[in-house]
Amino acid sequence: MSATASPSKIGAEVALEMYRQMTRIRLFEEQANELYRGAKMPGLTHLYIGEEAVAVGVCSALRRDDWITSTHRGHGHCLAKGAEIDRMFAELLGKEAGYCRGKGGSMHIADHENGNLGANAIVGGSAGIATGAAFSAKRRGTDQVAVCFFGEGALGQGLVYEVMNMASLWTLPVIYVCENNMYNEYTHYLEATAGDILSRPRAFGIKADEVDGQDVRAVFARTIEFVERARAGGGPAFLLCNTYRYHGHHVGDVDRAYYRTKDEEALWRSDERDPLRVLGTWLLAQGFVDDDALKAIEDDARAEVESGVQFALEAPYPDPSQVTEDVFA
Amino acid sequence: MSATASPSKIGAEVALEMYRQMTRIRLFEEQANELYRGAKMPGLTHLYIGEEAVAVGVCSALRRDDWITSTHRGHGHCLAKGAEIDRMFAELLGKEAGYCRGKGGSMHIADHENGNLGANAIVGGSAGIATGAAFSAKRRGTDQVAVCFFGEGALGQGLVYEVMNMASLWTLPVIYVCENNMYNEYTHYLEATAGDILSRPRAFGIKADEVDGQDVRAVFARTIEFVERARAGGGPAFLLCNTYRYHGHHVGDVDRAYYRTKDEEALWRSDERDPLRVLGTWLLAQGFVDDDALKAIEDDARAEVESGVQFALEAPYPDPSQVTEDVFA
Amino acid sequence: MSSPSAVDAATGTRTLTFGQAVNEALAEEMRRDETVFLIGEDIAEAGHPFKVLAGLVEEFGPERVLDSPISEQGITGLGVGAAMTGLRPVVDIMFGDFLTLVLDQLANQAAKAHYMSGGKLRVPLTLRTTLGATRRSAAQHSQSLQAWVAHVPGLKVVLASTPADAKGLLKTAIRDDNPVVFIEDKMDYVVKGEVPDGEYLIPFGVADVKRVGEDVTIVATSSMVRVALAAAELLERDGISAEVIDPRTISPLDEDTIVRSAEKTGRAIVVDEGHQRYGVTAEIASVIADRAFYALDAPVKRMGAMDVPVPFSPTLEDVTVPTPDTVAQTARQLCGKD
Amino acid sequence: MSSPSAVDAATGTRTLTFGQAVNEALAEEMRRDETVFLIGEDIAEAGHPFKVLAGLVEEFGPERVLDSPISEQGITGLGVGAAMTGLRPVVDIMFGDFLTLVLDQLANQAAKAHYMSGGKLRVPLTLRTTLGATRRSAAQHSQSLQAWVAHVPGLKVVLASTPADAKGLLKTAIRDDNPVVFIEDKMDYVVKGEVPDGEYLIPFGVADVKRVGEDVTIVATSSMVRVALAAAELLERDGISAEVIDPRTISPLDEDTIVRSAEKTGRAIVVDEGHQRYGVTAEIASVIADRAFYALDAPVKRMGAMDVPVPFSPTLEDVTVPTPDTVAQTARQLCGKD
Ligand SMILES: Cc1ncc(C[n+]2csc(CCOP(=O)(O)OP(=O)(O)O)c2C)c(N)n1
Ligand SMILES: Cc1ncc(C[n+]2csc(CCOP(=O)(O)OP(=O)(O)O)c2C)c(N)n1
Ligand SMILES: [Mg+2]
Ligand SMILES: [Mg+2]
């Protein structure tokens, strides 16, 4: 598979599937935003729009039985790892048909069948879980790998360093994927992050590298290398993906002028950086597809999202009696 | 003062005072061990013997109004920062005349008047306190510095990285002194510490360096540089001191063969590495003193320790009614 | 009500939200004492995600209103050291659920330093955090963990239920020479109330009788006081007169006021939004059952949050917390009028 | 006593220390199920600072008995992930005082994962730690923090008082599909007791009547059971017959057995070594006071550790915990025979 380990060598099939997945995420999140604005969604949610290439590039390099742990901004990870749109919307709306029977909501969607050990509302909170899953794979002698998605804000949590140290000591098959979208909520990451990010994992003896998080082919290629290395017993790695969230920290964060400029937002939404455009342009240039084909992918995804949200809106809420279920296994 | 910043330039006065302090610590600890073996001391204690050059070299570079935070192996730090032997023994024995009225004991001796914010029985637990003291100095516009003493085992605690990040972001006058005596209790530090120690603080943008922890002049010189830099607003630093504890992890740890060899112990107790011999030899070679002078220093220290322990043994225990005092200020 | 009596120089009053009252208390104490500073996540320009701290960085500058990394344990530890050395930190922990991350610095360091040092070290630290469910924030952003900190000797724990109490109690917390955990209900920030003009403090350990009654005592904390008062209105219609008592600080706890009321009414219900099992209601109920034993006509009832992680779905979350109806129903049963 | 009844295939018994019983339970479960592994500080060659794990690394190897860095939060988090993915970790937290460092992984992750995932994720994790004062270890190495974890829905909490119970309960904990916090008194490790031969398990939620009596019920946990039994002997001389009940698991709590005993005797004392305020004694006492209300002849009394940080000096530390004398004295007063 290392043949594919260079972006240029990625074939049409893989690239088109990644385009499809990124499109599904983009449209899912736009719909989620609509649900909020239409006061149909309980609480708030954190949109992944703009960062699609990270989840899709990474998860396209994984097997179904590989594990991921996710974050409060987890819809992209969840879809990219194989979740169904309808049951995800159902969970966002707190319906019984949701992945967690409505008990978890947006910040806690888990999809065990597809290897998603759950979104996590504690920043950095899943670093130990991913590392433990990698420990489990090694201990049980499988060649599974675990991927820990986290935002750059999680670099403030001591837990991350405690577990990176153990992952390195015990050469565990875990890949720490840092999604640096430049903001910890409303604070620029440079105000909260001293020194050099890549030097941190490296100080613990962990192989670390940086990639353009808007270029799904680059993310995919780099992840494949780290995954193959981990499967082969090469140990942990750290992938820093530079990216950007187009929307607010959460759906309610609409006035952002006090912490970032419209110009900055426009720059990242441009054809040169938008992950869908970047891949779309490449697909066209390669002659893998024409505009109609891309349009068709988008139409299919839109239809899937529309039927999915309908399903969720019509689905029943859990009966109050279920509140005491699932406390203990 | 940077004239003294080279070991060779250290004058007789400073060197002799450091010899005196190291001798006091050595004899204090030997007496503490006797108290334990004589069943006169409640609980256990962790001896600093072998590591004297670290506490003395560092604290000799500090002012009385500078702060230190200490560890479970804290007698050396406490004495080097100016504490009195008699009240320290009294605290070790749980007597009312002790530094903490008998409430703290060996693992919690604090000596606020001399800038010692306290020993700490939580490994790494004082890293935040030292960093906060440095923050306080900067905020209040004084030129005080804070020193955080900790063993290499504390590198396993996430807190240490959380506060180093802030110390670097806010250029706080704090110096992290890592006493690497090679063992976390009964486990060799290499089994618990991945990568490279100095790379860790450096990853957070903190100036870091390594020194022979058995050579008090080297520790002193390096500390002076870091302290002057911090006072001048140059920010935090990290000093890795390679050292060794001659005795067990605590006084009860006498059969150590399963985790380290007698040869290794002998090597570190040798004339080339014992901090007292190393400095003594140098003092003689410089012609600063003769054997009688060193003997006199030792005799004085011995007398101080003997009267100190007598005082403590005769001192009364706190009245039980004091148990409810000092819960709240 | 004891708060007015505790008010000095109060002339008139103004209507403020709970959030504004908290903001005012912080601003007043920061003007009064320049050793007071705030540290937390997104508290400067952003004025805190709940907007409670809006305007403070503009008045006091970034040296006294610090945006921190996402390092709860670290900022609490830094606060402990700063407090030991001449400053009065107010550490902001966005959600009470994150107390899980700061307990070592809070319980093993801040709470014990004064005692372990034989009275030498002092830790005048205020840790502000939040509690409360029904915000559709799910299990890791909805807990009310006051029982944990109230169990720790050396910590004082404040739960305010009105803007006026919040302001007076927070000012007292900041001036206290000990570590104080000040917990605010996220859902209260927009709730309005009358706040006395001028400078005033409210002492710790003094419960406030929010409503005088004869038939049943309802001891309630934080926003549960509002629930209890609403329940009292419902009970009024059934001819049951409920007395509502707000301890305001659960540590120290004003046992006398609570016990006297229970002795007067002979019936008591304790309501708190923390989980019921091993929660705040257990301590207060057992104190009443012990000290008012010979005056009680019925067993003391406890109403905490249901003992399940807080679920996301509205139909589930709504049944996990006490409501005016469930409190009133419990009172009716106690009074044999159901 | 329900433990024998819960014993299957038990033939004779052997005398073991509490520490040996714990060691045996771990060894048996590790032989039985190779997904069980141990992780903690100095637990391999050193066999744990308290020597409780001696010999395990020799039998099971370093892959299943892991010496970890000093990273309590990290090893607990690693345990949660390993538990979710097919292993049964037994995480060793040397001193219960360090629960302060692991509560996020324990309370926000392990305890909630099953519920938040709608029953999909399982966390069969056992966390072993210690409690107890009077070891002259001072404030940061002497706490009994079981009230904290018992307050968290989704966690089970075990406190064993005898070698036999420790073995049977620990085996049950390891086989349980939920996170279990198993807390041992450091002072108990050398205490000897009879342990049934052969394989046996002790179910959770079943209190054990350690001594049958008629005049007063003493509910005690962990090593306080020994204190209660010693007090019962003293009371015997004064003609007071005390019943001693050991809940064995405080979550789930066997309320029925406790309440029935209190109804029988009409008097109850609850003894636990955690701090009294907002502690374990509050929950159990309020349950008794509520459910046995009409059968009680006197108020339920609580005896926890004094509400001060644990002091180092022997003359101070010794007065902070319940003793046979103080428990007996409280019982005499309750029975009006002092
Ligand atoms: C331990 C913890 N502290 C604070 C929060 C509140 N919070 C939620 S998201 C967030 C910012 C996270 O930033 P980052 O990790 O970069 O992820 P992003 O939102 O940018 O994807 C914060 C502070 C939390 N959920 N958990
Ligand atoms: C948080 C925490 N975990 C575990 C312990 C138990 N413990 C006491 S000392 C020690 C080893 C510390 O090693 P190091 O930091 O190198 O200091 P040293 O004893 O070598 O001076 C351990 C694990 C503790 N006191 N605190
Ligand atoms: Mg971010
Ligand atoms: Mg060491």
Short mmCIF file of C-alpha atoms in Angstrom, two decimals, chain A residues 16 19 284 288-300:
data_model
loop_
_atom_site.label_atom_id
_atom_site.label_comp_id
_atom_site.label_asym_id
_atom_site.label_seq_id
_atom_site.Cartn_x
_atom_site.Cartn_y
_atom_site.Cartn_z
CA LEU A 16 -13.39 10.24 -5.48
CA TYR A 19 -14.42 13.76 -2.23
CA LEU A 284 -10.69 17.71 -12.82
CA PHE A 288 -10.59 11.67 -13.37
CA VAL A 289 -13.98 13.42 -13.47
CA ASP A 290 -15.89 16.24 -15.10
CA ASP A 291 -18.07 18.87 -13.46
CA ASP A 292 -21.17 16.77 -13.87
CA ALA A 293 -19.62 13.92 -11.96
CA LEU A 294 -18.76 16.18 -9.04
CA LYS A 295 -22.24 17.64 -9.22
CA ALA A 296 -23.68 14.16 -9.09
CA ILE A 297 -21.68 13.33 -5.96
CA GLU A 298 -22.99 16.49 -4.33
CA ASP A 299 -26.59 15.74 -5.34
CA ASP A 300 -26.39 12.24 -3.91
#
